Short mmCIF file of C-alpha atoms in Angstrom, two decimals:
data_model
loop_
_atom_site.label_atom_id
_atom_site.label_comp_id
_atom_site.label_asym_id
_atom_site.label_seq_id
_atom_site.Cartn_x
_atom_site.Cartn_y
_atom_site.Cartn_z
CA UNK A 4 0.00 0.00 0.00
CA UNK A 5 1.55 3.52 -1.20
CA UNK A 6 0.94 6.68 1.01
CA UNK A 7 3.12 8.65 -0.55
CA UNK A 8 3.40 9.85 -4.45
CA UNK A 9 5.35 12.09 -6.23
CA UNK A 10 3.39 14.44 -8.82
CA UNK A 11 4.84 15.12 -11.91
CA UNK A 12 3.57 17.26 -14.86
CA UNK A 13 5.72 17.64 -18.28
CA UNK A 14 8.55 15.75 -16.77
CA UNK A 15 9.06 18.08 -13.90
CA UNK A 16 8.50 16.99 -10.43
CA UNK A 17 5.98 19.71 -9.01
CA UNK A 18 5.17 18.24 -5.54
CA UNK A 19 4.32 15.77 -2.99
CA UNK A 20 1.29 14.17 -2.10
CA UNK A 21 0.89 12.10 0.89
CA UNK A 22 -2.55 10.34 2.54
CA UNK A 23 -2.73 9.51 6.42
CA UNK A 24 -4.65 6.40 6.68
CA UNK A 25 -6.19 7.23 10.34
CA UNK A 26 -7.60 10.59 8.98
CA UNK A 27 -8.46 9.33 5.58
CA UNK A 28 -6.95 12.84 4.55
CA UNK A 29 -4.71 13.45 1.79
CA UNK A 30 -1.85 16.51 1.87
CA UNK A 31 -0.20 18.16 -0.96
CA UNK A 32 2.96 20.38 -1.28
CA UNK A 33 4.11 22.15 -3.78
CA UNK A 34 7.88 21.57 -4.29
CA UNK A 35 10.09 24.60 -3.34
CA UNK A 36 11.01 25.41 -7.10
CA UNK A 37 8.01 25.06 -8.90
CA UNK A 38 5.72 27.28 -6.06
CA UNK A 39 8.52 30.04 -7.67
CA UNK A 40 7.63 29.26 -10.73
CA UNK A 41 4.18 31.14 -11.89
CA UNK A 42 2.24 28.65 -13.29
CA UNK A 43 -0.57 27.82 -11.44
CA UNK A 44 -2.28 24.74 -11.94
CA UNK A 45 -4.86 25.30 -9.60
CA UNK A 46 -5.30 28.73 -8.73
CA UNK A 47 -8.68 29.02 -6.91
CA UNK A 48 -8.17 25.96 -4.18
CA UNK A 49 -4.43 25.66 -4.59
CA UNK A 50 -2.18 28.34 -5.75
CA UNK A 51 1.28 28.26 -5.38
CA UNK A 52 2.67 28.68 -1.70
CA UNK A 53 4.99 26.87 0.58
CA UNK A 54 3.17 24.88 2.45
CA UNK A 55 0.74 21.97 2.76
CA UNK A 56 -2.35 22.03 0.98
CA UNK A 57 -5.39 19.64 2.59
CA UNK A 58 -8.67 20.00 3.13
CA UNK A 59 -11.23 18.16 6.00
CA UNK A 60 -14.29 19.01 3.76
CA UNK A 61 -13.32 16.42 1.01
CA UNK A 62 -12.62 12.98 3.21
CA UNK A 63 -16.93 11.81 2.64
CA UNK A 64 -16.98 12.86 -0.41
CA UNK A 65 -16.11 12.08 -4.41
CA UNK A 66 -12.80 13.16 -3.81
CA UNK A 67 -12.08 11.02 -1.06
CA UNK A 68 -9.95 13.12 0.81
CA UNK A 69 -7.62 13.99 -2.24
CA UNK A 70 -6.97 17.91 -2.98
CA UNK A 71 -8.78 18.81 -6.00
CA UNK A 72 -5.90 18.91 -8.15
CA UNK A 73 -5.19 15.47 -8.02
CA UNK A 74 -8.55 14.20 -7.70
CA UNK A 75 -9.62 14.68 -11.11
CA UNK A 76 -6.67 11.78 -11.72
CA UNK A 77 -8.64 9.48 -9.77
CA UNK A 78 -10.30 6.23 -11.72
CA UNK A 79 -14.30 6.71 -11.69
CA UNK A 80 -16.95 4.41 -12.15
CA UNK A 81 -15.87 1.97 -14.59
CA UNK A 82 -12.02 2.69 -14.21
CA UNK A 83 -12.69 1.16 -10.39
CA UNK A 84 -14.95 -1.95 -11.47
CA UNK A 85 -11.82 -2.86 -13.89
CA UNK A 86 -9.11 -2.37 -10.67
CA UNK A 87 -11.46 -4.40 -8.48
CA UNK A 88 -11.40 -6.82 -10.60
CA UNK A 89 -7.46 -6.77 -11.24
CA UNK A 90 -7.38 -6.88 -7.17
CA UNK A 91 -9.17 -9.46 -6.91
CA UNK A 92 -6.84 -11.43 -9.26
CA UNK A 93 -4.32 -11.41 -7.16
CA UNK A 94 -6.51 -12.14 -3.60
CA UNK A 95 -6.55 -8.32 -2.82
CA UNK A 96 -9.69 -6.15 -1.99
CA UNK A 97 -10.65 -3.04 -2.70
CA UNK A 98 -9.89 -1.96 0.88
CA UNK A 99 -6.17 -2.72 0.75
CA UNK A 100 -6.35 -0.28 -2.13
CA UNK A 101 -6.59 3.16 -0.86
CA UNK A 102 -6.62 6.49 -3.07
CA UNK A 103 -2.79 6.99 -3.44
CA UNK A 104 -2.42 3.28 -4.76
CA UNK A 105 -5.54 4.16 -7.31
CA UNK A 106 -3.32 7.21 -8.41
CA UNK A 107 -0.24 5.28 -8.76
CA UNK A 108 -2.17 2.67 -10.59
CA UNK A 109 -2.91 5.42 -13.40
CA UNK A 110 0.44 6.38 -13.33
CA UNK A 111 0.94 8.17 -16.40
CA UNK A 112 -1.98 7.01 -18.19
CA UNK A 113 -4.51 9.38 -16.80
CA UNK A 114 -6.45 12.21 -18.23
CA UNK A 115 -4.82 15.77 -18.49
CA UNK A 116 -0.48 16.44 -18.20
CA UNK A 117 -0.17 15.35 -14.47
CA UNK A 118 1.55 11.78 -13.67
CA UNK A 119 2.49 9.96 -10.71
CA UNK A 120 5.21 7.98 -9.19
CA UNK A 121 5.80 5.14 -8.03
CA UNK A 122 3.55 4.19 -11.27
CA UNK A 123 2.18 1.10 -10.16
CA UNK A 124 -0.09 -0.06 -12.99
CA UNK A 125 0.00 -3.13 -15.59
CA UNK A 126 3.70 -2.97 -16.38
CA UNK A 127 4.57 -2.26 -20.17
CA UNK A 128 3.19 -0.43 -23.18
CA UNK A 129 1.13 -2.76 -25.75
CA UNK A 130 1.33 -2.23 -28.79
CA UNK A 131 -1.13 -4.87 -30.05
CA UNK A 132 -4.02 -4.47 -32.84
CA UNK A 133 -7.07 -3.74 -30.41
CA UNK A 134 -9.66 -6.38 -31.04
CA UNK A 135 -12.79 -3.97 -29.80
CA UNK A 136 -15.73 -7.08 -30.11
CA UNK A 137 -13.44 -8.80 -27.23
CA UNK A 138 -13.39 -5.76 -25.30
CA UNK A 139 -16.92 -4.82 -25.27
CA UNK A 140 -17.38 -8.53 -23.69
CA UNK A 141 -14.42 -7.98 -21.42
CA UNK A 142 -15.91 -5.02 -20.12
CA UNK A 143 -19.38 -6.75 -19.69
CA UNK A 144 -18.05 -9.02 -17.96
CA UNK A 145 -16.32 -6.77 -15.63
CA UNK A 146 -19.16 -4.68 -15.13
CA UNK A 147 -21.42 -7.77 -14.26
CA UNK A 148 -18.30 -8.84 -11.92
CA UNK A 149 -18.42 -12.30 -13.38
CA UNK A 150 -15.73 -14.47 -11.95
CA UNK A 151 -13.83 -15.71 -14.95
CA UNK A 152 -12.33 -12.05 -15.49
CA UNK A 153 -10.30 -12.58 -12.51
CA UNK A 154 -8.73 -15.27 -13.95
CA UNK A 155 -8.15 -14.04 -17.18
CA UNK A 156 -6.93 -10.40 -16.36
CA UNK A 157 -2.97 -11.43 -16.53
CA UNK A 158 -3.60 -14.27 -19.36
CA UNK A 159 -5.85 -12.49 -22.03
CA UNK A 160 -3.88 -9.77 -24.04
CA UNK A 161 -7.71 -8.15 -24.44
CA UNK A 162 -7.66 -8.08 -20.41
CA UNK A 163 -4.32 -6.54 -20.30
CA UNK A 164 -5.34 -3.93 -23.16
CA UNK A 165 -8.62 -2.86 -20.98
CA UNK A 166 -6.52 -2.40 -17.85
CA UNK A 167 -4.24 0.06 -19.77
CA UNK A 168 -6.47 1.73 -21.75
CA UNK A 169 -9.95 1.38 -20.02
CA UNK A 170 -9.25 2.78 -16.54
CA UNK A 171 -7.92 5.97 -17.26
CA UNK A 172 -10.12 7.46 -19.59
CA UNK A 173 -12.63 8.76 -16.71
CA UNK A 174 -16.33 8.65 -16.39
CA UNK A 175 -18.46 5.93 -15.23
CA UNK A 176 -19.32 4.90 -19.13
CA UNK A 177 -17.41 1.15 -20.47
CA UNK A 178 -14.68 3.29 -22.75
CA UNK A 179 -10.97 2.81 -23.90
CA UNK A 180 -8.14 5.10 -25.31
CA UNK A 181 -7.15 4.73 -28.34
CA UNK A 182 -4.56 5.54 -31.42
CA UNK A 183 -6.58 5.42 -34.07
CA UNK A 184 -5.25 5.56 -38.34
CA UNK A 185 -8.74 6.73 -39.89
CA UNK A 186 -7.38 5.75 -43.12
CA UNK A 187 -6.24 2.57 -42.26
CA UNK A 188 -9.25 1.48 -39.44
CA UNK A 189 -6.34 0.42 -37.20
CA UNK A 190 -6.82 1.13 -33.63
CA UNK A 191 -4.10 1.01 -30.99
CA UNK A 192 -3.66 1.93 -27.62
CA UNK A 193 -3.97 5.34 -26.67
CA UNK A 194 -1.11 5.41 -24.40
CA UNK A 195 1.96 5.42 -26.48
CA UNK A 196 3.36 7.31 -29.63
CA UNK A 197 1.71 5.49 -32.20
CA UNK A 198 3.03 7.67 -34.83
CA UNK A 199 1.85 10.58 -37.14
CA UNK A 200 -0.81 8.09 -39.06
CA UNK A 201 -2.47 8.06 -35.82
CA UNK A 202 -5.06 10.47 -33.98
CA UNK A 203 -5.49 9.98 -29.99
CA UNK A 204 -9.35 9.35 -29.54
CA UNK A 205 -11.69 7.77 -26.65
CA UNK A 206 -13.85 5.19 -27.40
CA UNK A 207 -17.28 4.41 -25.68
CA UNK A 208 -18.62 0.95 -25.73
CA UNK A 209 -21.62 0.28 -27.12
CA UNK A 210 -23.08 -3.03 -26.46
CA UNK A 211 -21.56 -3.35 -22.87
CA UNK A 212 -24.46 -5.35 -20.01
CA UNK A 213 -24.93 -3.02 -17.18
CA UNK A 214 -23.24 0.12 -19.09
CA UNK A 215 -24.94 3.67 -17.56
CA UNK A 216 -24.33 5.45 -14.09
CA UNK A 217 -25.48 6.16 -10.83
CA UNK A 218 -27.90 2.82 -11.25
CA UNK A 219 -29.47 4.11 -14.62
CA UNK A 220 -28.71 1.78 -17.33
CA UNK A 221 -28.01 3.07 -21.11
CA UNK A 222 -31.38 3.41 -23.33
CA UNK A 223 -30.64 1.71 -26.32
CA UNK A 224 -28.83 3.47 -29.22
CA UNK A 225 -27.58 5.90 -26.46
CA UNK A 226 -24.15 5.88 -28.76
CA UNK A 227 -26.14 7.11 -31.60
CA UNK A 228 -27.79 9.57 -29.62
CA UNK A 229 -24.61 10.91 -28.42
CA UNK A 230 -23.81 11.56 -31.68
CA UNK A 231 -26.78 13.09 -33.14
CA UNK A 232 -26.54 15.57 -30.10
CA UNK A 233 -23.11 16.08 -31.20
CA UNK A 234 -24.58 17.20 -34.56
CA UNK A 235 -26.94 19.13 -33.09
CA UNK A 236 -24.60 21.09 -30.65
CA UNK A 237 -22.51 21.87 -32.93
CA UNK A 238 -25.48 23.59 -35.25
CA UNK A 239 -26.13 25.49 -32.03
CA UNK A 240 -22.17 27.29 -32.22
CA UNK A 241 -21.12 25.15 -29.31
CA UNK A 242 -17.11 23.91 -29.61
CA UNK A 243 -16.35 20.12 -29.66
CA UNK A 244 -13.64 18.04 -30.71
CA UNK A 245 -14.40 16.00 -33.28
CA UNK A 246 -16.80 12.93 -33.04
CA UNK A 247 -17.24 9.90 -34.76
CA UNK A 248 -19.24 6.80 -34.70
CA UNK A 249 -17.55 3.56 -35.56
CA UNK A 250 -19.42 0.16 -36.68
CA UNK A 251 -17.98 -2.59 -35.60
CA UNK A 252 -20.59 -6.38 -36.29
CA UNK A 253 -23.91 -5.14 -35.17
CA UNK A 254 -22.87 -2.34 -32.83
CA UNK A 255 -21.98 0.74 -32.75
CA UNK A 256 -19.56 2.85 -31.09
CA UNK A 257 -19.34 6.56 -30.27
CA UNK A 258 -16.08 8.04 -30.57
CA UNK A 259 -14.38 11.39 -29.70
CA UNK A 260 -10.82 13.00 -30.29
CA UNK A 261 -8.81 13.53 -27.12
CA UNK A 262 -8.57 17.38 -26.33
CA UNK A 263 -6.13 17.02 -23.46
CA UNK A 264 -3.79 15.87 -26.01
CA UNK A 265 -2.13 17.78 -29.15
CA UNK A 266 -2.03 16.21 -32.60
CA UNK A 267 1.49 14.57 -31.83
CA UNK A 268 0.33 12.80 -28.39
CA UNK A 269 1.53 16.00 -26.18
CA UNK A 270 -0.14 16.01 -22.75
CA UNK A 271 -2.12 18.91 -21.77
CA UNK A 272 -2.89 19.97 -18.13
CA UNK A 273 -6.46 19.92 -17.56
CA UNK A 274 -8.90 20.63 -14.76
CA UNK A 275 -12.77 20.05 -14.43
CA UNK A 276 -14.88 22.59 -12.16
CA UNK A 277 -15.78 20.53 -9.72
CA UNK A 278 -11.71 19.69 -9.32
CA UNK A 279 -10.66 23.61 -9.55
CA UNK A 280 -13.68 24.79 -6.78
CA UNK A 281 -13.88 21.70 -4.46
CA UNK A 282 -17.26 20.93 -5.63
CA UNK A 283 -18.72 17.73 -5.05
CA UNK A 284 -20.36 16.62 -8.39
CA UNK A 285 -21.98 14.02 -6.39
CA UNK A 286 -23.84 16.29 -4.96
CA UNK A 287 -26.98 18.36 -7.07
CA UNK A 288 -27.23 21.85 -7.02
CA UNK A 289 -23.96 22.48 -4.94
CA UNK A 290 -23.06 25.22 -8.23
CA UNK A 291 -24.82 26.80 -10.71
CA UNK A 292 -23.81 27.76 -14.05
CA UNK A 293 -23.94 31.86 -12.15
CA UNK A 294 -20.95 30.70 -10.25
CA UNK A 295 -19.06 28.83 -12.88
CA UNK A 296 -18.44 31.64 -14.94
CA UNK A 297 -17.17 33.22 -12.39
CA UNK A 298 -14.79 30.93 -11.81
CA UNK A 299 -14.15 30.53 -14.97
CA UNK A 300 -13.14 34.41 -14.75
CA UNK A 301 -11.43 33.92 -12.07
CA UNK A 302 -8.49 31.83 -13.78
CA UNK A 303 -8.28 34.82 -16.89
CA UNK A 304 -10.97 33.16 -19.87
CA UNK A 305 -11.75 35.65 -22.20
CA UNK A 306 -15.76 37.13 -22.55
CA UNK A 307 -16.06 34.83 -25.42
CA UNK A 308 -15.65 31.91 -23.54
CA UNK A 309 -17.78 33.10 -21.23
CA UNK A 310 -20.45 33.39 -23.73
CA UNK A 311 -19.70 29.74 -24.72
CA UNK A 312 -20.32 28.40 -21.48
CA UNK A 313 -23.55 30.11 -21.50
CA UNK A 314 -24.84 28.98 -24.67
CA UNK A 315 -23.71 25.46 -23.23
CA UNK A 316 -25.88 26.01 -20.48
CA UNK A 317 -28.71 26.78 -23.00
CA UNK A 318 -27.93 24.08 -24.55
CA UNK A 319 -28.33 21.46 -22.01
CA UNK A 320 -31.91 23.23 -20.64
CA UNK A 321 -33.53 23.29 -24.37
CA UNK A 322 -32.19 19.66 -25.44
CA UNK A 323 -32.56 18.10 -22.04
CA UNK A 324 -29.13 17.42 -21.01
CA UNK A 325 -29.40 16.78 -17.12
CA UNK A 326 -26.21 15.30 -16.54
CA UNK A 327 -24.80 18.93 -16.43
CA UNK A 328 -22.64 18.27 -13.52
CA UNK A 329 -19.46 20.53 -12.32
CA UNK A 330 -17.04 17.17 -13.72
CA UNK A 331 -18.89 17.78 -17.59
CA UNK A 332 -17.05 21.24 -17.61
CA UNK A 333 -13.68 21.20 -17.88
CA UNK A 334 -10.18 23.93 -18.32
CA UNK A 335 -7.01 23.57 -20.10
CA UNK A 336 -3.90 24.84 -19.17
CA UNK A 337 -1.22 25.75 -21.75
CA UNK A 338 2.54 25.51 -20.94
CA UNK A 339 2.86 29.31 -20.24
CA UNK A 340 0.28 28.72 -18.14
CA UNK A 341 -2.80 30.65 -19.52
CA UNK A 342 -6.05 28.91 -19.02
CA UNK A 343 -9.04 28.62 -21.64
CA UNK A 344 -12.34 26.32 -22.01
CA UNK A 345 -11.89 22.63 -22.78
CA UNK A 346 -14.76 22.04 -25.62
CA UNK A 347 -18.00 20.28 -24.44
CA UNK A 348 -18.39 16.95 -23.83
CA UNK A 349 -21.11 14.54 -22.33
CA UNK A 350 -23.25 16.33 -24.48
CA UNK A 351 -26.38 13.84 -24.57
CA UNK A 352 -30.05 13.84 -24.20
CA UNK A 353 -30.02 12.69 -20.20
CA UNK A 354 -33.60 12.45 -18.65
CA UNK A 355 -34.88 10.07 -16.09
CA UNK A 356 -38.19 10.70 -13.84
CA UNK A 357 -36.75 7.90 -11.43
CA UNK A 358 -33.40 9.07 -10.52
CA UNK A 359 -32.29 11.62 -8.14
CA UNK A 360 -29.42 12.95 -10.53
CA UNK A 361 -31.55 13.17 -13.96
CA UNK A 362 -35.18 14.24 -13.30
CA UNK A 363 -33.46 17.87 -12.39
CA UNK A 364 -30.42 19.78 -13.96
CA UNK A 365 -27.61 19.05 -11.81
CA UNK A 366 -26.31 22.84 -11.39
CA UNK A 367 -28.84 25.38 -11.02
CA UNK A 368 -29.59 28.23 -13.21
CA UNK A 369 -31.23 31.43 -11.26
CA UNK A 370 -31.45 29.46 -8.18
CA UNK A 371 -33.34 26.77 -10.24
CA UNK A 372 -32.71 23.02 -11.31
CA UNK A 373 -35.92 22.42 -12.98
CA UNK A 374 -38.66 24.32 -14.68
CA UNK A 375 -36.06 26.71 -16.19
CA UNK A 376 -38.22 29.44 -18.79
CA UNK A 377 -36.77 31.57 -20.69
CA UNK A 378 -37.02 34.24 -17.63
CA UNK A 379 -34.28 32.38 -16.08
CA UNK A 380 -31.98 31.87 -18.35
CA UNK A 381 -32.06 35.70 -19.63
CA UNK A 382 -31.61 36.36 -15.68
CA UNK A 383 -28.75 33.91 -15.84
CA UNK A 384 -27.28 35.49 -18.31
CA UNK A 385 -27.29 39.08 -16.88
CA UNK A 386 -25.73 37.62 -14.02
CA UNK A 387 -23.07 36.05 -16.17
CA UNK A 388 -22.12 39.88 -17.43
CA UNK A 389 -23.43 39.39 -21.36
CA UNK A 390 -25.87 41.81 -22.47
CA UNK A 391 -29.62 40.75 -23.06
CA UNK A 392 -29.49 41.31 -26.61
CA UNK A 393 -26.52 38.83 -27.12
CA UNK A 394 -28.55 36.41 -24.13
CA UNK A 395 -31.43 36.51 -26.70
CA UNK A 396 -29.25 35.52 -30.11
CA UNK A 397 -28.02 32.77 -28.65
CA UNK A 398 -31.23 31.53 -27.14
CA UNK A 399 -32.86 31.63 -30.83
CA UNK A 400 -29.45 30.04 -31.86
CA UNK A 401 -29.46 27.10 -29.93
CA UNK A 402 -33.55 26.67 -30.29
CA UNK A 403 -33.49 26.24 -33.80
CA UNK A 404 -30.82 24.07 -33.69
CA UNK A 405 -32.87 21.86 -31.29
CA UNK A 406 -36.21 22.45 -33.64
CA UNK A 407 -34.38 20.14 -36.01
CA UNK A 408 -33.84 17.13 -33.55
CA UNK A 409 -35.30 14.68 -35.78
CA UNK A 410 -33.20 15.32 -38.61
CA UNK A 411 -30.31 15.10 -36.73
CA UNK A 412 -31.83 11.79 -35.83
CA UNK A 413 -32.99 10.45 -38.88
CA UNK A 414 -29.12 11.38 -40.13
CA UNK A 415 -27.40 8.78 -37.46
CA UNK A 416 -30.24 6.47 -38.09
CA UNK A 417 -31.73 6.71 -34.70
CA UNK A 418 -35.08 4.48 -34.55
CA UNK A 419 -38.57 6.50 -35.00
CA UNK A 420 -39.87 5.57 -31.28
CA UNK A 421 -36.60 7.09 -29.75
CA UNK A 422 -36.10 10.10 -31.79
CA UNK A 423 -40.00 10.69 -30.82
CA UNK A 424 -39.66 9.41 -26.99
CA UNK A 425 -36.67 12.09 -27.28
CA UNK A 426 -38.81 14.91 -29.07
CA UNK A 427 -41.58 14.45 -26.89
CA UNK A 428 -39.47 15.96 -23.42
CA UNK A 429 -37.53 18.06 -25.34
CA UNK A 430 -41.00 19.67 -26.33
CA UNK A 431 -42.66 19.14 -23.24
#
């Protein structure tokens, strides 16, 4: 069991971070050199000082008692399933597994520019073709916590490949990172230089048993819907990388270019909100889109990103996206350290009367998660510093963008009762 890890971020060492067992309370220090340096890689929780950084508030909580700069490194949902089930491989639990090990397990493999040593991880870069109908079962299997992945995780190159690949890529979602040759079809793993053929993408299952998040299981064709909301965001001027869907036997997979990584495989630091403010995403309501821009201020992004985030939040009232939590907005941090908006992501229709975290927005928008008019969001926006007239342009913007749901359905081949089921509470 590691306590203790070193944090490094483009090959520099930047700082210690050590977790007391008794406490269940992580510290961080900035080493003496780089709190000198200027570049602050978490300048609303954490800027640079001498000192130790830790904070009581996050032990119950998402973060588990890690400072939110390192948290965001942590494995989620389906990162966690695939390390118990490496544990349990070798006759460990999850309890003799403790945050710092879970870091050191990613390594250098995780989201973003920072890294961690002792890496601790499957040993070794693979290089292998990636054979994605064998790991859509391996990660059915691991999400169903069937036995025989256990004994298979050290055997099965396809087991080895989904503990590289699959457990840093974040989210609770079955996904993979991947080198991919569009020209070629040949997909690789993410996490070395696979040369200039290749783009860096992530890759989200479809197919997987028991694939969704806090206990709501994936609709059907929620890959394809992913994508025709891609479409459809980007017809309402919002920025994304590039998407992609990618047919493989009868399923089909949703597919997105890494933005935390340049076009040669260069890492690039990268923070969510709920990482740079402490913010539980766990939680609903804890931050509203009001107070997001102003952090988003706060570390120097220009008015025009402001504006983006707002037409984001527009966005995710008018289609129904209420999975709008503070981990789907993220920052990236250049080299010089100047800060701007990662593009959207998680962009999806996400509705469900049943569960606590989708029958409401998960930030709030005028002091309100649901039954948002168009009174709200203009008050929203006057908060947010952009004039009503500009509030109002990209209001029509993104609603007739949205008017045209079902051709951006019928375009991705989305089935009649889902692109209607779907029309039918965006339209409610």
């Amino acid at each position: 069991m590691n306590n203790t890890a070193e944090v490094y971020l483009w090959g520099s060492r930047i700082g210690i971070v050590h977790f007391d067992e008794g406490t269940g309370l992580a510290s961080f220090e900035y080493d003496h050199d780089f709190a000198r340096s200027g570049i602050e890689v978490s300048p609303v929780m954490m800027p640079l000082a001498d000192g130790f950084y830790s904070f009581s508030e996050l032990v119950k909580s998402s973060f588990h008692g890690i400072p939110g700069l390192i948290a965001d490194s942590l494995p989620d949902k389906f990162g966690n399933a695939v390390i118990s089930q490496w544990l349990a491989s070798r006759g460990l639990s999850d309890a003799s597994f403790n945050a710092i090990d879970r870091l050191c397990y990613t390594g250098t493999r995780g989201m973003g520019a920072l890294e961690y040593v002792p890496a601790t991880g499957p040993v070794g870069s693979i290089n292998d073709e990636i054979n994605i109908s064998e790991m859509v079962r391996f990660a059915s299997d691991v999400l169903n916590k069937r036995s025989k992945v256990r004994i298979m995780m050290d055997k099965n190159i396809t087991a080895k490949q989904l503990l590289q690949l699959g457990t840093s890529a974040g989210g609770a979602r079955a996904k993979a990172v991947i080198a991919w040759n569009e020209k070629t079809g040949d997909i690789r793993s993410g996490q070395i230089n696979a040369g200039p053929d290749y783009g860096y993408w992530i890759i989200k299952f479809d197919g997987v048993d028991a694939n969704g998040d806090h206990d709501v299981t994936d609709r059907q064709e929620y890959t394809r819907i992913e994508y025709a909301y891609h479409l459809m965001a980007i017809a309402s001027g919002i920025k994304m990388s590039e998407c992609k869907l990618l047919a493989e036997n009868d399923r089909v997979h949703f597919m997105t270019k890494r933005f935390d990584r340049t076009d040669q495989g260069g890492k690039i630091h990268m923070q969510t909100l709920g990482a740079l403010s402490h913010i539980d995403y766990d939680i609903p309501c804890l931050c509203s889109y009001e107070q997001a821009a102003i952090y988003a201020r706060q570390i120097g992004l220009r008015a025009d990103e402001i504006e983006q985030l707002y037409r984001r939040m527009v966005f995710n009232v008018l289609a129904v996206n209420q999975d709008d939590h503070v981990k789907n907005i993220s920052f990236l941090m250049d080299r010089n350290g100047k800060w701007m908006l990662a593009p959207a992501y998680d962009v999806t229709f996400a509705y469900d009367s049943s569960s606590r975290w989708l029958n409401a927005h998960q930030m709030t928008i005028n002091g309100k998660n649901r039954d948002i008019g168009k009174g709200d969001i203009l008050e929203a926006g006057r908060a947010m510093d952009i004039s009503a007239q500009k509030c109002k342009n990209i209001i029509d913007d993104v609603a007739a963008a949205v008017d045209r749901w079902p051709d951006f359905a019928e375009k991705v081949s989305i089935k009649e009762e889902t692109m209607e089921m779907i029309r039918g509470e965006i339209y409610s």
